[in-house]
PDB file of C-alpha atoms in Angstrom:
ATOM      1  CA  UNK A 814       1.630 -85.171  67.315  1.00 50.00           C
ATOM      2  CA  UNK A 815       2.032 -85.589  71.036  1.00 55.00           C
ATOM      3  CA  UNK A 816       4.739 -82.934  71.172  1.00 56.00           C
ATOM      4  CA  UNK A 817       2.428 -80.534  69.354  1.00 58.00           C
ATOM      5  CA  UNK A 818      -0.392 -81.329  71.875  1.00 62.00           C
ATOM      6  CA  UNK A 819       1.689 -79.573  74.553  1.00 74.00           C
ATOM      7  CA  UNK A 820       2.630 -76.461  72.536  1.00 84.00           C
ATOM      8  CA  UNK A 821       0.139 -73.693  72.889  1.00 87.00           C
ATOM      9  CA  UNK A 822       1.468 -71.816  69.860  1.00 91.00           C
ATOM     10  CA  UNK A 823       1.176 -74.705  67.487  1.00 90.00           C
ATOM     11  CA  UNK A 824      -2.272 -75.742  68.855  1.00 91.00           C
ATOM     12  CA  UNK A 825      -3.457 -72.158  68.432  1.00 94.00           C
ATOM     13  CA  UNK A 826      -2.023 -71.841  64.973  1.00 95.00           C
ATOM     14  CA  UNK A 827      -3.598 -75.114  63.882  1.00 94.00           C
ATOM     15  CA  UNK A 828      -6.925 -74.299  65.473  1.00 95.00           C
ATOM     16  CA  UNK A 829      -6.880 -70.897  63.916  1.00 97.00           C
ATOM     17  CA  UNK A 830      -6.157 -72.549  60.552  1.00 97.00           C
ATOM     18  CA  UNK A 831      -9.148 -74.902  61.067  1.00 97.00           C
ATOM     19  CA  UNK A 832     -11.370 -71.902  62.063  1.00 98.00           C
ATOM     20  CA  UNK A 833     -10.225 -70.083  58.997  1.00 98.00           C
ATOM     21  CA  UNK A 834     -11.216 -72.973  56.746  1.00 98.00           C
ATOM     22  CA  UNK A 835     -14.789 -72.901  58.219  1.00 98.00           C
ATOM     23  CA  UNK A 836     -14.878 -69.088  57.726  1.00 97.00           C
ATOM     24  CA  UNK A 837     -13.633 -69.320  54.179  1.00 97.00           C
ATOM     25  CA  UNK A 838     -16.191 -71.999  53.181  1.00 98.00           C
ATOM     26  CA  UNK A 839     -18.960 -69.903  54.708  1.00 98.00           C
ATOM     27  CA  UNK A 840     -17.734 -66.782  52.998  1.00 97.00           C
ATOM     28  CA  UNK A 841     -17.669 -68.561  49.643  1.00 96.00           C
ATOM     29  CA  UNK A 842     -21.254 -69.775  50.207  1.00 97.00           C
ATOM     30  CA  UNK A 843     -22.244 -66.188  51.289  1.00 96.00           C
ATOM     31  CA  UNK A 844     -20.787 -64.757  48.053  1.00 95.00           C
ATOM     32  CA  UNK A 845     -22.328 -67.489  45.899  1.00 95.00           C
ATOM     33  CA  UNK A 846     -25.822 -66.750  47.201  1.00 95.00           C
ATOM     34  CA  UNK A 847     -25.139 -62.970  47.113  1.00 92.00           C
ATOM     35  CA  UNK A 848     -25.356 -62.614  50.906  1.00 91.00           C
ATOM     36  CA  UNK A 849     -21.967 -60.943  50.778  1.00 90.00           C
ATOM     37  CA  UNK A 850     -20.339 -58.873  48.118  1.00 86.00           C
ATOM     38  CA  UNK A 851     -16.718 -59.696  48.903  1.00 85.00           C
ATOM     39  CA  UNK A 852     -14.479 -62.710  49.216  1.00 91.00           C
ATOM     40  CA  UNK A 853     -12.055 -62.504  52.108  1.00 92.00           C
ATOM     41  CA  UNK A 854      -9.149 -63.630  49.860  1.00 94.00           C
ATOM     42  CA  UNK A 855      -9.922 -60.643  47.577  1.00 92.00           C
ATOM     43  CA  UNK A 856      -9.983 -58.244  50.472  1.00 89.00           C
ATOM     44  CA  UNK A 857      -6.811 -59.689  51.910  1.00 90.00           C
ATOM     45  CA  UNK A 858      -5.114 -59.573  48.506  1.00 91.00           C
ATOM     46  CA  UNK A 859      -5.962 -55.927  48.211  1.00 89.00           C
ATOM     47  CA  UNK A 860      -3.456 -55.178  51.013  1.00 88.00           C
ATOM     48  CA  UNK A 861      -0.726 -56.151  48.489  1.00 91.00           C
ATOM     49  CA  UNK A 862      -2.212 -55.433  45.046  1.00 92.00           C
ATOM     50  CA  UNK A 863      -4.551 -52.953  43.444  1.00 90.00           C
ATOM     51  CA  UNK A 864      -8.241 -53.826  43.466  1.00 89.00           C
ATOM     52  CA  UNK A 865      -8.400 -54.599  39.700  1.00 90.00           C
ATOM     53  CA  UNK A 866      -5.785 -57.318  40.322  1.00 93.00           C
ATOM     54  CA  UNK A 867      -7.346 -59.131  43.259  1.00 90.00           C
ATOM     55  CA  UNK A 868      -8.784 -62.016  41.136  1.00 91.00           C
ATOM     56  CA  UNK A 869      -5.485 -62.924  39.509  1.00 95.00           C
ATOM     57  CA  UNK A 870      -4.023 -66.362  40.744  1.00 95.00           C
ATOM     58  CA  UNK A 871      -1.006 -64.736  42.414  1.00 96.00           C
ATOM     59  CA  UNK A 872      -3.141 -62.207  44.239  1.00 95.00           C
ATOM     60  CA  UNK A 873      -5.472 -65.033  45.454  1.00 94.00           C
ATOM     61  CA  UNK A 874      -2.535 -66.833  46.746  1.00 96.00           C
ATOM     62  CA  UNK A 875      -1.475 -63.653  48.645  1.00 96.00           C
ATOM     63  CA  UNK A 876      -4.915 -63.266  49.991  1.00 95.00           C
ATOM     64  CA  UNK A 877      -5.124 -66.813  51.120  1.00 96.00           C
ATOM     65  CA  UNK A 878      -1.807 -66.664  52.865  1.00 97.00           C
ATOM     66  CA  UNK A 879      -2.719 -63.408  54.542  1.00 94.00           C
ATOM     67  CA  UNK A 880      -6.085 -64.751  55.708  1.00 95.00           C
ATOM     68  CA  UNK A 881      -4.660 -68.061  57.029  1.00 97.00           C
ATOM     69  CA  UNK A 882      -1.742 -66.311  58.722  1.00 97.00           C
ATOM     70  CA  UNK A 883      -4.196 -63.912  60.421  1.00 95.00           C
ATOM     71  CA  UNK A 884      -6.453 -66.824  61.365  1.00 97.00           C
ATOM     72  CA  UNK A 885      -3.403 -68.681  62.888  1.00 97.00           C
ATOM     73  CA  UNK A 886      -2.370 -65.633  64.858  1.00 97.00           C
ATOM     74  CA  UNK A 887      -5.888 -65.237  66.360  1.00 97.00           C
ATOM     75  CA  UNK A 888      -6.034 -68.960  67.151  1.00 97.00           C
ATOM     76  CA  UNK A 889      -2.936 -68.406  69.205  1.00 96.00           C
ATOM     77  CA  UNK A 890      -4.616 -65.449  70.848  1.00 96.00           C
ATOM     78  CA  UNK A 891      -7.619 -67.649  71.759  1.00 96.00           C
ATOM     79  CA  UNK A 892      -5.298 -70.276  73.297  1.00 94.00           C
ATOM     80  CA  UNK A 893      -3.736 -67.676  75.589  1.00 93.00           C
ATOM     81  CA  UNK A 894      -6.996 -66.147  76.557  1.00 94.00           C
ATOM     82  CA  UNK A 895      -8.209 -69.543  77.610  1.00 93.00           C
ATOM     83  CA  UNK A 896      -4.871 -70.367  79.215  1.00 88.00           C
ATOM     84  CA  UNK A 897      -4.988 -67.140  81.238  1.00 90.00           C
ATOM     85  CA  UNK A 898      -8.678 -67.201  82.260  1.00 92.00           C
ATOM     86  CA  UNK A 899      -9.516 -70.941  82.245  1.00 89.00           C
ATOM     87  CA  UNK A 900     -11.650 -73.140  79.931  1.00 88.00           C
ATOM     88  CA  UNK A 901     -14.948 -72.142  81.625  1.00 92.00           C
ATOM     89  CA  UNK A 902     -17.121 -70.375  79.057  1.00 96.00           C
ATOM     90  CA  UNK A 903     -14.539 -71.291  76.428  1.00 96.00           C
ATOM     91  CA  UNK A 904     -16.860 -70.796  73.517  1.00 97.00           C
ATOM     92  CA  UNK A 905     -18.006 -67.414  74.648  1.00 97.00           C
ATOM     93  CA  UNK A 906     -14.437 -66.297  75.093  1.00 97.00           C
ATOM     94  CA  UNK A 907     -13.568 -67.573  71.626  1.00 96.00           C
ATOM     95  CA  UNK A 908     -16.591 -65.681  70.245  1.00 97.00           C
ATOM     96  CA  UNK A 909     -15.220 -62.557  71.990  1.00 96.00           C
ATOM     97  CA  UNK A 910     -11.916 -62.825  70.271  1.00 96.00           C
ATOM     98  CA  UNK A 911     -13.586 -63.623  66.893  1.00 96.00           C
ATOM     99  CA  UNK A 912     -15.993 -60.689  67.233  1.00 96.00           C
ATOM    100  CA  UNK A 913     -13.061 -58.400  68.092  1.00 95.00           C
ATOM    101  CA  UNK A 914     -11.314 -59.633  64.823  1.00 93.00           C
ATOM    102  CA  UNK A 915     -14.503 -58.910  62.875  1.00 92.00           C
ATOM    103  CA  UNK A 916     -14.821 -55.450  64.446  1.00 91.00           C
ATOM    104  CA  UNK A 917     -11.165 -54.710  63.944  1.00 87.00           C
ATOM    105  CA  UNK A 918     -10.955 -55.833  60.326  1.00 83.00           C
ATOM    106  CA  UNK A 919     -14.454 -54.803  59.000  1.00 79.00           C
ATOM    107  CA  UNK A 920     -14.717 -51.671  61.258  1.00 78.00           C
ATOM    108  CA  UNK A 921     -11.238 -50.277  61.815  1.00 79.00           C
ATOM    109  CA  UNK A 922      -8.706 -51.696  59.294  1.00 74.00           C
ATOM    110  CA  UNK A 923     -11.216 -51.242  56.432  1.00 72.00           C
ATOM    111  CA  UNK A 924     -11.594 -47.600  57.288  1.00 71.00           C
ATOM    112  CA  UNK A 925      -7.884 -46.924  57.527  1.00 74.00           C
ATOM    113  CA  UNK A 926      -7.349 -47.594  53.888  1.00 69.00           C
ATOM    114  CA  UNK A 927      -4.991 -50.533  54.626  1.00 72.00           C
ATOM    115  CA  UNK A 928      -7.466 -52.781  52.629  1.00 75.00           C
ATOM    116  CA  UNK A 929      -7.964 -51.234  49.245  1.00 71.00           C
ATOM    117  CA  UNK A 930     -11.140 -53.496  48.625  1.00 72.00           C
ATOM    118  CA  UNK A 931     -13.286 -52.630  51.602  1.00 71.00           C
ATOM    119  CA  UNK A 932     -16.362 -54.503  52.783  1.00 71.00           C
ATOM    120  CA  UNK A 933     -19.401 -52.446  52.004  1.00 75.00           C
ATOM    121  CA  UNK A 934     -23.097 -52.981  52.495  1.00 82.00           C
ATOM    122  CA  UNK A 935     -25.213 -54.261  55.409  1.00 88.00           C
ATOM    123  CA  UNK A 936     -25.344 -57.818  53.987  1.00 90.00           C
ATOM    124  CA  UNK A 937     -21.510 -58.025  53.624  1.00 87.00           C
ATOM    125  CA  UNK A 938     -21.124 -56.683  57.147  1.00 88.00           C
ATOM    126  CA  UNK A 939     -23.594 -59.121  58.650  1.00 93.00           C
ATOM    127  CA  UNK A 940     -22.160 -62.062  56.636  1.00 94.00           C
ATOM    128  CA  UNK A 941     -18.725 -61.083  58.054  1.00 92.00           C
ATOM    129  CA  UNK A 942     -20.107 -61.221  61.584  1.00 95.00           C
ATOM    130  CA  UNK A 943     -21.618 -64.640  60.978  1.00 97.00           C
ATOM    131  CA  UNK A 944     -18.568 -66.145  59.338  1.00 97.00           C
ATOM    132  CA  UNK A 945     -16.342 -64.813  62.068  1.00 97.00           C
ATOM    133  CA  UNK A 946     -18.692 -66.237  64.694  1.00 98.00           C
ATOM    134  CA  UNK A 947     -18.140 -69.647  63.230  1.00 98.00           C
ATOM    135  CA  UNK A 948     -14.384 -68.933  63.014  1.00 98.00           C
ATOM    136  CA  UNK A 949     -14.466 -68.411  66.758  1.00 97.00           C
ATOM    137  CA  UNK A 950     -16.559 -71.547  67.480  1.00 98.00           C
ATOM    138  CA  UNK A 951     -14.448 -73.772  65.256  1.00 98.00           C
ATOM    139  CA  UNK A 952     -11.240 -72.442  66.632  1.00 97.00           C
ATOM    140  CA  UNK A 953     -12.272 -73.151  70.256  1.00 97.00           C
ATOM    141  CA  UNK A 954     -13.634 -76.581  69.205  1.00 96.00           C
ATOM    142  CA  UNK A 955     -10.291 -77.443  67.730  1.00 94.00           C
ATOM    143  CA  UNK A 956      -8.385 -76.119  70.829  1.00 93.00           C
ATOM    144  CA  UNK A 957     -10.542 -78.128  73.202  1.00 91.00           C
ATOM    145  CA  UNK A 958     -10.117 -81.254  71.049  1.00 87.00           C
ATOM    146  CA  UNK A 959      -6.333 -81.204  71.607  1.00 79.00           C
ATOM    147  CA  UNK A 960      -6.163 -79.762  75.000  1.00 69.00           C
ATOM    148  CA  UNK A 961      -3.796 -81.704  77.287  1.00 55.00           C
ATOM    149  CA  UNK A 962      -1.493 -79.265  79.101  1.00 55.00           C
ATOM    150  CA  UNK A 963      -1.976 -76.189  76.929  1.00 57.00           C
ATOM    151  CA  UNK A 964      -4.752 -74.652  78.988  1.00 59.00           C
ATOM    152  CA  UNK A 965      -3.087 -75.051  82.359  1.00 58.00           C
ATOM    153  CA  UNK A 966      -2.492 -71.754  84.054  1.00 48.00           C
ATOM    154  CA  UNK A 967       0.981 -70.334  83.727  1.00 41.00           C
TER     155      UNK A 967
END
């Protein structure tokens, strides 16, 4: 694990994976209590399959893969934001990235018909904002837990 501790891409990917786990758990809770109308895995699966197929096991696997790969990518982005700007206000910077992800996915991508199962409704949008907030916080927490040399300026 020591080698991984010095690799910003691996740390970012792992941290983004951890943030995505937190986001997915909160999304599941939101759907269970009817605070959100959509599971992220269903929305992510709808990039690959038609909306009526998103609940099939293969589609859920596609959705999970898509969501976790996206989370890993943005975890890497957070590492580089922190590496370029320093760790001061790290959580606020992580929130900034997470909120841009939320805005991009819920606001832009959903309206470009890339996702066939779009998030609709005020509750779903607000739930998405909250879950992405926790994604950002968890991702930064994980990065800071493993930070050794990765946040040194280039």
